[in-house]
GROMACS .gro file of C-alpha atoms in nm:
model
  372
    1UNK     CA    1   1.539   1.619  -1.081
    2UNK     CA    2   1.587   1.446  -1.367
    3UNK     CA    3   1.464   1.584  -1.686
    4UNK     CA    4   1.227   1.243  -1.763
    5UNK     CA    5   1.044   1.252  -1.438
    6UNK     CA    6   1.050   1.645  -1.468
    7UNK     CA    7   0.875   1.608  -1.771
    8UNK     CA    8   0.692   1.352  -1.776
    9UNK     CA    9   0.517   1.418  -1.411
   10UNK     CA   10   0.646   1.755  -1.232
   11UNK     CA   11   0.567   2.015  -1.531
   12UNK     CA   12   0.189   1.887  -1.563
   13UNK     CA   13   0.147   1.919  -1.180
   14UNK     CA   14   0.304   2.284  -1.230
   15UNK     CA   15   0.089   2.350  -1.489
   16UNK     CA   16  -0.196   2.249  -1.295
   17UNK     CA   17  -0.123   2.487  -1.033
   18UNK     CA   18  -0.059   2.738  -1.248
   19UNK     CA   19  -0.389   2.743  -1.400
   20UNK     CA   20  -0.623   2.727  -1.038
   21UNK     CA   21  -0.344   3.020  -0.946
   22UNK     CA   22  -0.489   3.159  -1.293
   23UNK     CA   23  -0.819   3.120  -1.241
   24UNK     CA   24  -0.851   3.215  -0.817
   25UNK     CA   25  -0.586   3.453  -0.846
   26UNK     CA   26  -0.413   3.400  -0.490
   27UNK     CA   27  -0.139   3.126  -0.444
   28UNK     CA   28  -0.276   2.993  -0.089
   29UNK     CA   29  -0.561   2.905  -0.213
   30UNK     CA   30  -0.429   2.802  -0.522
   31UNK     CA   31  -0.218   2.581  -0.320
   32UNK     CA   32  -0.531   2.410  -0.129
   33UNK     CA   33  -0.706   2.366  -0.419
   34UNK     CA   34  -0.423   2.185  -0.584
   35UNK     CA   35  -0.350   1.933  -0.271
   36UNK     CA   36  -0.713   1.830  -0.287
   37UNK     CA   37  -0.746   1.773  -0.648
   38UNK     CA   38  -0.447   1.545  -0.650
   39UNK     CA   39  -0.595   1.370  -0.335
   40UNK     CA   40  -0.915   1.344  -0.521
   41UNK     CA   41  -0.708   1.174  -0.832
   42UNK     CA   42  -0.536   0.948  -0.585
   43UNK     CA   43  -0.879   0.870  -0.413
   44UNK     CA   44  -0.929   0.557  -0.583
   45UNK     CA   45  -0.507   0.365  -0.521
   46UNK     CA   46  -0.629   0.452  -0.156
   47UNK     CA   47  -0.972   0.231  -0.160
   48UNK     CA   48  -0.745  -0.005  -0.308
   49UNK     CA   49  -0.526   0.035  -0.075
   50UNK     CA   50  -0.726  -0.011   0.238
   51UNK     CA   51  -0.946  -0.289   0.112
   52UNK     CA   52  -0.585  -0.481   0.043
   53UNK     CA   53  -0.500  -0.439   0.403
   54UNK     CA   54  -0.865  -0.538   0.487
   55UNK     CA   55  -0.782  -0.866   0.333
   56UNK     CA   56  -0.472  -0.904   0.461
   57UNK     CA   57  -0.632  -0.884   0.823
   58UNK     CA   58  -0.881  -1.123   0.713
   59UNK     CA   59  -0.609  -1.391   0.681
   60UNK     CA   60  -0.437  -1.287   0.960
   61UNK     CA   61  -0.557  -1.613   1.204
   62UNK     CA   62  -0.501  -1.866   0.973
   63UNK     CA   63  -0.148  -1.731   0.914
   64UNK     CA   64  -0.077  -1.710   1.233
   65UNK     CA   65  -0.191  -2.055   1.307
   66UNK     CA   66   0.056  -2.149   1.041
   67UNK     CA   67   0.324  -1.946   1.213
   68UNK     CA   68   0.293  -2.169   1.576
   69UNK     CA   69   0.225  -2.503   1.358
   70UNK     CA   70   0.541  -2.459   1.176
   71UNK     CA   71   0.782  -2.233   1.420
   72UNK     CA   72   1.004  -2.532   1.416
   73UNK     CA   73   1.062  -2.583   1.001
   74UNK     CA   74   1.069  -2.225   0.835
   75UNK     CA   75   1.078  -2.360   0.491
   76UNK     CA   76   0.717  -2.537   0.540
   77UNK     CA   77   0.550  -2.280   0.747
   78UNK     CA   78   0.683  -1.999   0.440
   79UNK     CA   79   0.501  -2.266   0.199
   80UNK     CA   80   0.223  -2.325   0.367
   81UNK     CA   81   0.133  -1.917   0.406
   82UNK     CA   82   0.229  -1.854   0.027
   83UNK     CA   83  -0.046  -2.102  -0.053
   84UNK     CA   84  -0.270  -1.947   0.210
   85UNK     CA   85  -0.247  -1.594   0.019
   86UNK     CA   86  -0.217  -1.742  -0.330
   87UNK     CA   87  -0.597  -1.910  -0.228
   88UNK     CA   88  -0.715  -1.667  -0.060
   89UNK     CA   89  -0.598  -1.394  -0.370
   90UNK     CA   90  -0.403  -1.197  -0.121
   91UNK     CA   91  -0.082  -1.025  -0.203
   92UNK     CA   92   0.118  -0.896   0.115
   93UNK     CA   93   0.304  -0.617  -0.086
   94UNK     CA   94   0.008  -0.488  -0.237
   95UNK     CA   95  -0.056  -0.214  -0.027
   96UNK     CA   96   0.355  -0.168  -0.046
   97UNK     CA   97   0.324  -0.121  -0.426
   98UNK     CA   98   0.040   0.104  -0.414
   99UNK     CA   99   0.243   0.335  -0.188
  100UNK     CA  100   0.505   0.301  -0.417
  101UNK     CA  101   0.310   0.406  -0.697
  102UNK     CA  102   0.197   0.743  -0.471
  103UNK     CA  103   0.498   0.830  -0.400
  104UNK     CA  104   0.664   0.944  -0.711
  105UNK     CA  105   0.303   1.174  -0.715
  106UNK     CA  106   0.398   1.318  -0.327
  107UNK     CA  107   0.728   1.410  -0.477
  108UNK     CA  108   0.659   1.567  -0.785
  109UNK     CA  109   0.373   1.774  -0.573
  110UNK     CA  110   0.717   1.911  -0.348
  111UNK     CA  111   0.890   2.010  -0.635
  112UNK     CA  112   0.615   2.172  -0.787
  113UNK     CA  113   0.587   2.368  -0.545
  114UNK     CA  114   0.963   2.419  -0.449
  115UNK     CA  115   1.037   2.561  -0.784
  116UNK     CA  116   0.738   2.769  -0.931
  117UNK     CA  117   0.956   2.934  -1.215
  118UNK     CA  118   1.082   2.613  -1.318
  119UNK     CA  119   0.757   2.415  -1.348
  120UNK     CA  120   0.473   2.655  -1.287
  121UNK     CA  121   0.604   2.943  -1.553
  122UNK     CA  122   0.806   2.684  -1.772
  123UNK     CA  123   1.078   2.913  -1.765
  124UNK     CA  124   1.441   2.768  -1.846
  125UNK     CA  125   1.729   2.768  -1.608
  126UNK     CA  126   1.937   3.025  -1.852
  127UNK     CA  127   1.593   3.263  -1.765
  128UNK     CA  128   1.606   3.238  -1.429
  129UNK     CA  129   1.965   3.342  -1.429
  130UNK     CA  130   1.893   3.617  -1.658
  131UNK     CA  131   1.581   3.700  -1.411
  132UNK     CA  132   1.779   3.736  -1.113
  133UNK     CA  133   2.029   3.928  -1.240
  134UNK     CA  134   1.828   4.166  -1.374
  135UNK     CA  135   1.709   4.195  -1.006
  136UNK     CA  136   2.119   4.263  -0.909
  137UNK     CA  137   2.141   3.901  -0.784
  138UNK     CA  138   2.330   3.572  -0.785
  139UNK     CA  139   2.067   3.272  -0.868
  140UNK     CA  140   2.170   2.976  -0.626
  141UNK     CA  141   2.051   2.676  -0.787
  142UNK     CA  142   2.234   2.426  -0.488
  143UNK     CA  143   1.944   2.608  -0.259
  144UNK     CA  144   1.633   2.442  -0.224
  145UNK     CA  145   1.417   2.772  -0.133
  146UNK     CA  146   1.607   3.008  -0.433
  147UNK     CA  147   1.331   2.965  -0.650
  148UNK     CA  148   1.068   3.089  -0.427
  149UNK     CA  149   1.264   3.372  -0.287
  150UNK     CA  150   1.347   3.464  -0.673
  151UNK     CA  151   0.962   3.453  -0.718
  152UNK     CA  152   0.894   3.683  -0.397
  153UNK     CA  153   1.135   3.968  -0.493
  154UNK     CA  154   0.995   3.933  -0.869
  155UNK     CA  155   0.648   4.006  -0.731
  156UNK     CA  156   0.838   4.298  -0.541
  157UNK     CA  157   1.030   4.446  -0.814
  158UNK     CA  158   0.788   4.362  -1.120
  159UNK     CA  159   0.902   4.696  -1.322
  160UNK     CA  160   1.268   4.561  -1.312
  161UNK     CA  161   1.210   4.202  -1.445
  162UNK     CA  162   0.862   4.260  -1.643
  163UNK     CA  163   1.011   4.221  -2.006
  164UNK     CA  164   1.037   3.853  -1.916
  165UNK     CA  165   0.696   3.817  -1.927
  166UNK     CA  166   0.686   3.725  -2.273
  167UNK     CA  167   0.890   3.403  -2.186
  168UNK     CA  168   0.622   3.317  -1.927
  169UNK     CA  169   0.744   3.472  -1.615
  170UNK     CA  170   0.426   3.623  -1.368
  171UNK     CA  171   0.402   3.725  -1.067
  172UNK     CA  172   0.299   3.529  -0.754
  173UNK     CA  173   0.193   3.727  -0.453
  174UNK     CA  174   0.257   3.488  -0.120
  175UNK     CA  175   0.077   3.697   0.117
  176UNK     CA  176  -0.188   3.480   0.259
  177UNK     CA  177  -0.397   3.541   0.576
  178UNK     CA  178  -0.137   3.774   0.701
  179UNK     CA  179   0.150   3.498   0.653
  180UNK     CA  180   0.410   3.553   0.404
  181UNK     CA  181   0.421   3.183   0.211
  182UNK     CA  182   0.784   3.239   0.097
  183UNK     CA  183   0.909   3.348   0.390
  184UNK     CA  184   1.081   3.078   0.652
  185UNK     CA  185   0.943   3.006   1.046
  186UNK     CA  186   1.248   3.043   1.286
  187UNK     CA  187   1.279   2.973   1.609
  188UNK     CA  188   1.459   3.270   1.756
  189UNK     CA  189   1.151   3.492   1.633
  190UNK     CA  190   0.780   3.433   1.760
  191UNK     CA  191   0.560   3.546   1.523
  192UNK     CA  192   0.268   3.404   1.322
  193UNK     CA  193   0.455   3.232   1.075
  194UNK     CA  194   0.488   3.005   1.385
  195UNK     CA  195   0.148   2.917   1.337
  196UNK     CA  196   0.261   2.667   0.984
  197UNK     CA  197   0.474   2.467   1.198
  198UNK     CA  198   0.260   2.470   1.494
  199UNK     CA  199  -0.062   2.323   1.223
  200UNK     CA  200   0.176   2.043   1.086
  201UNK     CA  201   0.303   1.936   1.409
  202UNK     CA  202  -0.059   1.888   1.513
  203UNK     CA  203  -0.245   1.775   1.146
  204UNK     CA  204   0.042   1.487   1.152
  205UNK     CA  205  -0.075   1.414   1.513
  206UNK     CA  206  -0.463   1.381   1.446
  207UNK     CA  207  -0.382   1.218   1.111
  208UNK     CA  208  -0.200   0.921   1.209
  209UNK     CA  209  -0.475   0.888   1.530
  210UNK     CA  210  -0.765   0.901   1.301
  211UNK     CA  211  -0.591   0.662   1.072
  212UNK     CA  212  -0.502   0.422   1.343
  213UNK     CA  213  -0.867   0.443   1.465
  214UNK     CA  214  -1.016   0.391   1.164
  215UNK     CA  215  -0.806   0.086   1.081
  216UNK     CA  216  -0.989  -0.055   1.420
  217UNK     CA  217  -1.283   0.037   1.263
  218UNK     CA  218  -1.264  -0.104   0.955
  219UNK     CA  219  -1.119  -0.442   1.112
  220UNK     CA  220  -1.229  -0.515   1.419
  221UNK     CA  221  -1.183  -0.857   1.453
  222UNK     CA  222  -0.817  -0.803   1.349
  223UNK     CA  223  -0.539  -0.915   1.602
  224UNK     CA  224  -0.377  -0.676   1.758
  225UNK     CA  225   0.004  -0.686   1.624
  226UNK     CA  226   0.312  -0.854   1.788
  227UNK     CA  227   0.475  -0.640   2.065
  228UNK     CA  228   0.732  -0.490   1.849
  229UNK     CA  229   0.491  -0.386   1.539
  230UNK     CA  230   0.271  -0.177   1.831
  231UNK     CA  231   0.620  -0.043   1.980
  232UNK     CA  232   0.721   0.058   1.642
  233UNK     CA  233   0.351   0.226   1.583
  234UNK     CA  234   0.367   0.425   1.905
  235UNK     CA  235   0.725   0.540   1.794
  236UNK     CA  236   0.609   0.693   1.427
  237UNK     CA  237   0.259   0.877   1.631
  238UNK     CA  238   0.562   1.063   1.806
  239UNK     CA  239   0.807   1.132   1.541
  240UNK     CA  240   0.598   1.215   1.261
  241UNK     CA  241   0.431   1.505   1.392
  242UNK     CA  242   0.804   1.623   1.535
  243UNK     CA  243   0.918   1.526   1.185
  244UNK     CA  244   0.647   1.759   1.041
  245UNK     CA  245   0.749   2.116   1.293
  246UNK     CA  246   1.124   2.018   1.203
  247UNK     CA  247   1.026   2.053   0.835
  248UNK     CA  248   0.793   2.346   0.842
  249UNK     CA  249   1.092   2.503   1.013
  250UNK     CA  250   1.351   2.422   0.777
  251UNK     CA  251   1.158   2.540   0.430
  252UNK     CA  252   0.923   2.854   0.324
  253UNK     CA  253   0.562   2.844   0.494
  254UNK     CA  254   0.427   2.785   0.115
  255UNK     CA  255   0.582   2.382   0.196
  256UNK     CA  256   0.429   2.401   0.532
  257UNK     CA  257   0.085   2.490   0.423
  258UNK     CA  258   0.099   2.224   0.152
  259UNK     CA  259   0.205   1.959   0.481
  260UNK     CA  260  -0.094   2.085   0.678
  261UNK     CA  261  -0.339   2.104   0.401
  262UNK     CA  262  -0.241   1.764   0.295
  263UNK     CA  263  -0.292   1.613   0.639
  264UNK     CA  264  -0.601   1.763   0.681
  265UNK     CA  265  -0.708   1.614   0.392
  266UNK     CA  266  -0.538   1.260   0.479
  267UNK     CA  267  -0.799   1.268   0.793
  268UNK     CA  268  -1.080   1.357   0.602
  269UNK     CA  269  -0.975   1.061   0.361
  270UNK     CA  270  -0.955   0.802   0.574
  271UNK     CA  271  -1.310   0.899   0.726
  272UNK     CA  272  -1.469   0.886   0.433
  273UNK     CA  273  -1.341   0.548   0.302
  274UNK     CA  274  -1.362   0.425   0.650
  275UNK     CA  275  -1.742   0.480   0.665
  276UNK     CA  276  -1.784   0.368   0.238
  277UNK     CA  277  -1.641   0.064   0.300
  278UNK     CA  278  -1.745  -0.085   0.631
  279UNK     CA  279  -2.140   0.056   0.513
  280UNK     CA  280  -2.106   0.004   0.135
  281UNK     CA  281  -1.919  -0.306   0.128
  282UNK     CA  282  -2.005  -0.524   0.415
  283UNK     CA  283  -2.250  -0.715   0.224
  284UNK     CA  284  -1.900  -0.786  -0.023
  285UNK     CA  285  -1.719  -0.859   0.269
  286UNK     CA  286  -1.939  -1.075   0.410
  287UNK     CA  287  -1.969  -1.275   0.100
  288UNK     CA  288  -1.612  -1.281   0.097
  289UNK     CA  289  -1.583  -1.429   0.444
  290UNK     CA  290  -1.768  -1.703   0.370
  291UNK     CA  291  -1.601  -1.774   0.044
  292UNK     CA  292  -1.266  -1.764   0.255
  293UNK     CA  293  -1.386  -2.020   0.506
  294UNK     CA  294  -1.562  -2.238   0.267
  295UNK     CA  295  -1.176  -2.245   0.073
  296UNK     CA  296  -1.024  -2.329   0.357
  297UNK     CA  297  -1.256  -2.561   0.531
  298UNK     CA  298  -1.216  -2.718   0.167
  299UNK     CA  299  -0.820  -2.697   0.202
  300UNK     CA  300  -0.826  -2.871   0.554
  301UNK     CA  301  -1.022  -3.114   0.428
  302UNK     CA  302  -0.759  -3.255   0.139
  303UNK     CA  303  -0.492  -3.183   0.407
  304UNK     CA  304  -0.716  -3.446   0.591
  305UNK     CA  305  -0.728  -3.672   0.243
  306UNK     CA  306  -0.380  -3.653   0.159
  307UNK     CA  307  -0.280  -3.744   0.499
  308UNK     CA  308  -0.472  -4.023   0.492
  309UNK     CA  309  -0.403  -4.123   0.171
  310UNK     CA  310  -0.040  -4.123   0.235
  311UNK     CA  311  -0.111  -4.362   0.548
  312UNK     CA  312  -0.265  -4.627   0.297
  313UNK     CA  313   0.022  -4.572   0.040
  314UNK     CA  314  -0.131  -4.406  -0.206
  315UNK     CA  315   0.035  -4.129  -0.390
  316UNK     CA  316  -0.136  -3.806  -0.405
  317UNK     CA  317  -0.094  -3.463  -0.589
  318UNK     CA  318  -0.235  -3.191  -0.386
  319UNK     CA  319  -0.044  -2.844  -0.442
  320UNK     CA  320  -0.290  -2.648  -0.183
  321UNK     CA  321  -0.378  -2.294  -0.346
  322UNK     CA  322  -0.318  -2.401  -0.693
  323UNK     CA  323  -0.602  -2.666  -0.688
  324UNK     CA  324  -0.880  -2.467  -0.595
  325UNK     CA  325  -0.841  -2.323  -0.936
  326UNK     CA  326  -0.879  -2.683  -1.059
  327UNK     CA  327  -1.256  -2.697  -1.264
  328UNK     CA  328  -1.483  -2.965  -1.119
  329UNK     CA  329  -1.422  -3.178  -1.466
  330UNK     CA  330  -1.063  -3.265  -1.367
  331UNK     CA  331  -1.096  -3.284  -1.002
  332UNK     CA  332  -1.342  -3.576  -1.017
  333UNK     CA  333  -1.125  -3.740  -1.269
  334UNK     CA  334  -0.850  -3.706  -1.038
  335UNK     CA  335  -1.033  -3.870  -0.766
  336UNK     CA  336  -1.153  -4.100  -0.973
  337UNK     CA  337  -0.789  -4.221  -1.035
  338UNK     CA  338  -0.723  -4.203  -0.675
  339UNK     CA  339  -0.966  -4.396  -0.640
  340UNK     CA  340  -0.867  -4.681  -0.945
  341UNK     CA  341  -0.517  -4.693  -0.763
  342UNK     CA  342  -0.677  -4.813  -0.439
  343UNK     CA  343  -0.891  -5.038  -0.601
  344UNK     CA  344  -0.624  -5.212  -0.807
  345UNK     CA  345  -0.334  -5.179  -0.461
  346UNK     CA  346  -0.667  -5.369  -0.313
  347UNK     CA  347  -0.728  -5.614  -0.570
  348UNK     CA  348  -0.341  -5.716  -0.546
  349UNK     CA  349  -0.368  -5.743  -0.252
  350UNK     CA  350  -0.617  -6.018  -0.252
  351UNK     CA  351  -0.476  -6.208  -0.557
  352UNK     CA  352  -0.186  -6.209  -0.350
  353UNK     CA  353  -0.349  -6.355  -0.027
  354UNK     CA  354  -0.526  -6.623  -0.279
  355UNK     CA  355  -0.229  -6.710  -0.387
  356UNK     CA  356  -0.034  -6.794  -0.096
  357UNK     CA  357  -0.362  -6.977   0.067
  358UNK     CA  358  -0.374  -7.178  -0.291
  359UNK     CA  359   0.011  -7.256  -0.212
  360UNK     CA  360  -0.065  -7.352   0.134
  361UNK     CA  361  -0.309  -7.596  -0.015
  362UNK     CA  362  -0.124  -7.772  -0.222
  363UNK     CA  363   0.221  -7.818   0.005
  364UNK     CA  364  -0.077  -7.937   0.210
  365UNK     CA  365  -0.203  -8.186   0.018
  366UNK     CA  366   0.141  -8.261  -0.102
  367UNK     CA  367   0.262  -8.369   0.231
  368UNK     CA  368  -0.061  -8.636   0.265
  369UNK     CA  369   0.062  -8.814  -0.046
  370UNK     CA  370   0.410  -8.890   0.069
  371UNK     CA  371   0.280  -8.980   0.425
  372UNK     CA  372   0.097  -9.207   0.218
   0.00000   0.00000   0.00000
C-alpha cells in the first residue's frame, strides 16, 4: 500500500490492535475486540446511511410517477426528478458516498491484519528481512500471507529472533479455541479449521437476510424494485456467502475470523438501527411525511398556475425545487407582478376594444353625413 494511506490510516488501526492484543493478551480475541470497536466508530455513517435510503424510498412514488409521465422525453422526466430530490433534500448517491467513505476503513482493517509486523510492531521492511533470516528464511514480500507465517514461526522460535525486540518485534500466539489463526483451511484436509470457512459462508448468508428484512422493516410502504434490481438482489444472497468460503479458503483463518466476526456484527447492526429508527424516529418521520406532501401538493399546485398562466399568455418563472426556498417576502411580490401583468394585458385589452367601437362610431356617423 502506499506509504500515505499506510500512514495516515493502516498504522493507527495496527496500533490499535496492538494495544487490546496488549492489554487481553490473546490475538482472537484481540481480533474481536478490534472489529467491534471500529464498527462502533462507524456506527454513526451507518444511521446516516440508512436514514438516506429511508428517504430515498420515501420519494420513490412520486419518482416513479415522473418516470411513466415522461417515458417518452428523457431530458424532462431527468429534470423533473432532479427537482423532486433537490425539494425534497434528497441526494441519490448519498448512501454511495457514505460507502465510499467506509471503504478505505474495511481495507485498512485487511491490511492490518494481513501484515502484523508491518503495522502492528512498526517494524521496517529491512527488519523483517533481517527477522526472517535470522530464522534461516527467505522473506516473500509478493505473498499476501508471509507476514503472518513470519509472525507464527517467530512465536515458535522466539530464542532465535528475540534481540529484535528492542526494534518492536513480539510475539503473537494464533492458537485460538483449538484453531491455529495463521494457518490456511484446505479443501483436501477436513479438519476444524473448516469450521472459519464454514462460519463466513453462513454469517454472509444471515447477514444479507437480516439486512434485506430489516430494510422491509424500516420501509414498508416502499415499492418493491423493478424485476431486474430483485434478480440482481437474489444473485448477491447467493454469491456473497460463496464469495465469503472462497476467501476463508484462500487466506490464514486469522482473515476468516475477522469476515465472520464482522458479519456477525453487520447483523447485530442492522437490528439495532432497525429498531432505533423505526421506534425513535417515527415521530421525525412522520413530521417529515407531511412536510414532503405539503411541498409537493404545493409544487402541483404552481405546476397547475403556470399551466394556466401560460394558457392566458402570461409569462411565468417557476424553477420547481429552487422556489420553495423562495421567503414569503419575494414570493408575494412575485405574484403580485403576475398579477400587475394580467391586469395591464387586461386593461389593453379593453382600451383596445374601446377603441375600435369608438372607430366604428365615427365611420358610422361619417357615412350619415355623406348620405346626407
Amino acid at each position: 500500500m502506499g506509504d500515505f494511506f499506510g500512514i495516515v490510516l493502516i498504522r493507527p488501526l495496527g496500533l490499535i490492535l496492538m494495544g487490546i492484543f496488549s492489554v487481553v493478551g490473546n490475538y482472537g480475541l484481540a481480533l474481536i475486540l478490534f472489529t467491534l470497536l471500529v464498527k462502533l466508530i462507524l456506527l454513526p455513517f451507518m444511521y446516516k446511511q440508512k436514514k438516506s435510503m429511508k428517504k430515498m424510498n420515501l420519494v420513490q412514488a412520486e419518482s416513479a410517477a415522473l418516470q411513466k409521465r415522461y417515458a417518452q422525453n428523457r431530458e424532462k422526466m431527468n429534470e423533473e426528478i432532479s427537482k423532486l430530490y433537490e425539494r425534497e433534500g434528497v441526494n441519490p448517491m448519498g448512501s454511495c458516498l457514505l460507502t465510499f467513505l467506509t471503504l478505505p476503513i474495511m481495507m485498512a482493517l485487511y491490511y492490518a491484519v494481513r501484515e502484523p509486523l508491518t503495522y502492528m510492531m512498526g517494524l521496517a521492511d529491512s527488519t523483517i528481512e533481517k527477522v526472517a533470516q535470522a530464522l534461516g528464511q527467505t522473506f516473500d514480500t509478493a505473498s499476501l500471507t508471509a507476514q503472518i507465517q513470519l509472525a507464527k514461526d517467530v512465536n515458535d522460535n522466539w530464542d532465535a529472533v528475540s534481540q529484535f525486540a528492542s526494534d518492536g518485534l513480539c510475539r503473537i500466539d494464533f492458537n485460538f479455541l483449538g484453531i491455529d489463526l495463521s494457518a490456511i483451511p484446505q479443501f483436501t484436509e477436513l479438519n476444524l479449521l473448516w469450521l472459519v470457512p464454514v462460519l463466513s459462508g453462513v454469517t454472509a448468508l444471515l447477514s444479507s437476510l437480516v439486512m434485506q428484512k430489516m430494510q422491509k422493516v424500516q420501509n414498508p410502504n416502499a415499492q418493491n424494485g423493478s424485476a431486474q434490481l430483485n434478480s440482481t438482489m437474489k444473485t448477491m444472497l447467493i454469491m456473497m456467502p460463496l464469495m465469503s468460503v472462497w476467501i476463508a479458503f484462500t487466506l490464514p483463518a486469522s482473515m476468516g475470523l475477522y469476515w465472520i466476526v464482522n458479519n456477525v456484527f453487520s447483523l447485530v447492526q442492522e437490528f439495532v438501527l432497525t429498531w432505533y429508527i423505526v421506534k425513535f424516529d417515527k415521530a421525525e418521520d412522520d413530521e417529515e411525511t407531511k412536510e414532503r406532501k405539503r411541498r409537493e401538493a404545493a409544487h402541483q399546485a404552481r405546476l397547475a398556475e403556470q399551466e394556466e398562466a401560460k394558457k392566458n399568455g402570461v409569462q411565468t418563472e417557476y424553477l420547481g425545487a429552487k422556489s420553495e426556498n423562495v421567503s414569503k417576502k419575494k414570493l408575494k411580490a412575485r405574484q403580485a407582478e403576475q398579477k400587475r401583468l394580467k391586469e395591464k394585458e387586461t386593461a389593453a385589452r379593453a382600451a383596445q376594444i374601446k377603441a375600435e367601437k369608438e372607430a366604428a362610431r365615427r365611420a358610422g356617423r361619417q357615412v350619415d353625413t355623406d348620405e346626407s
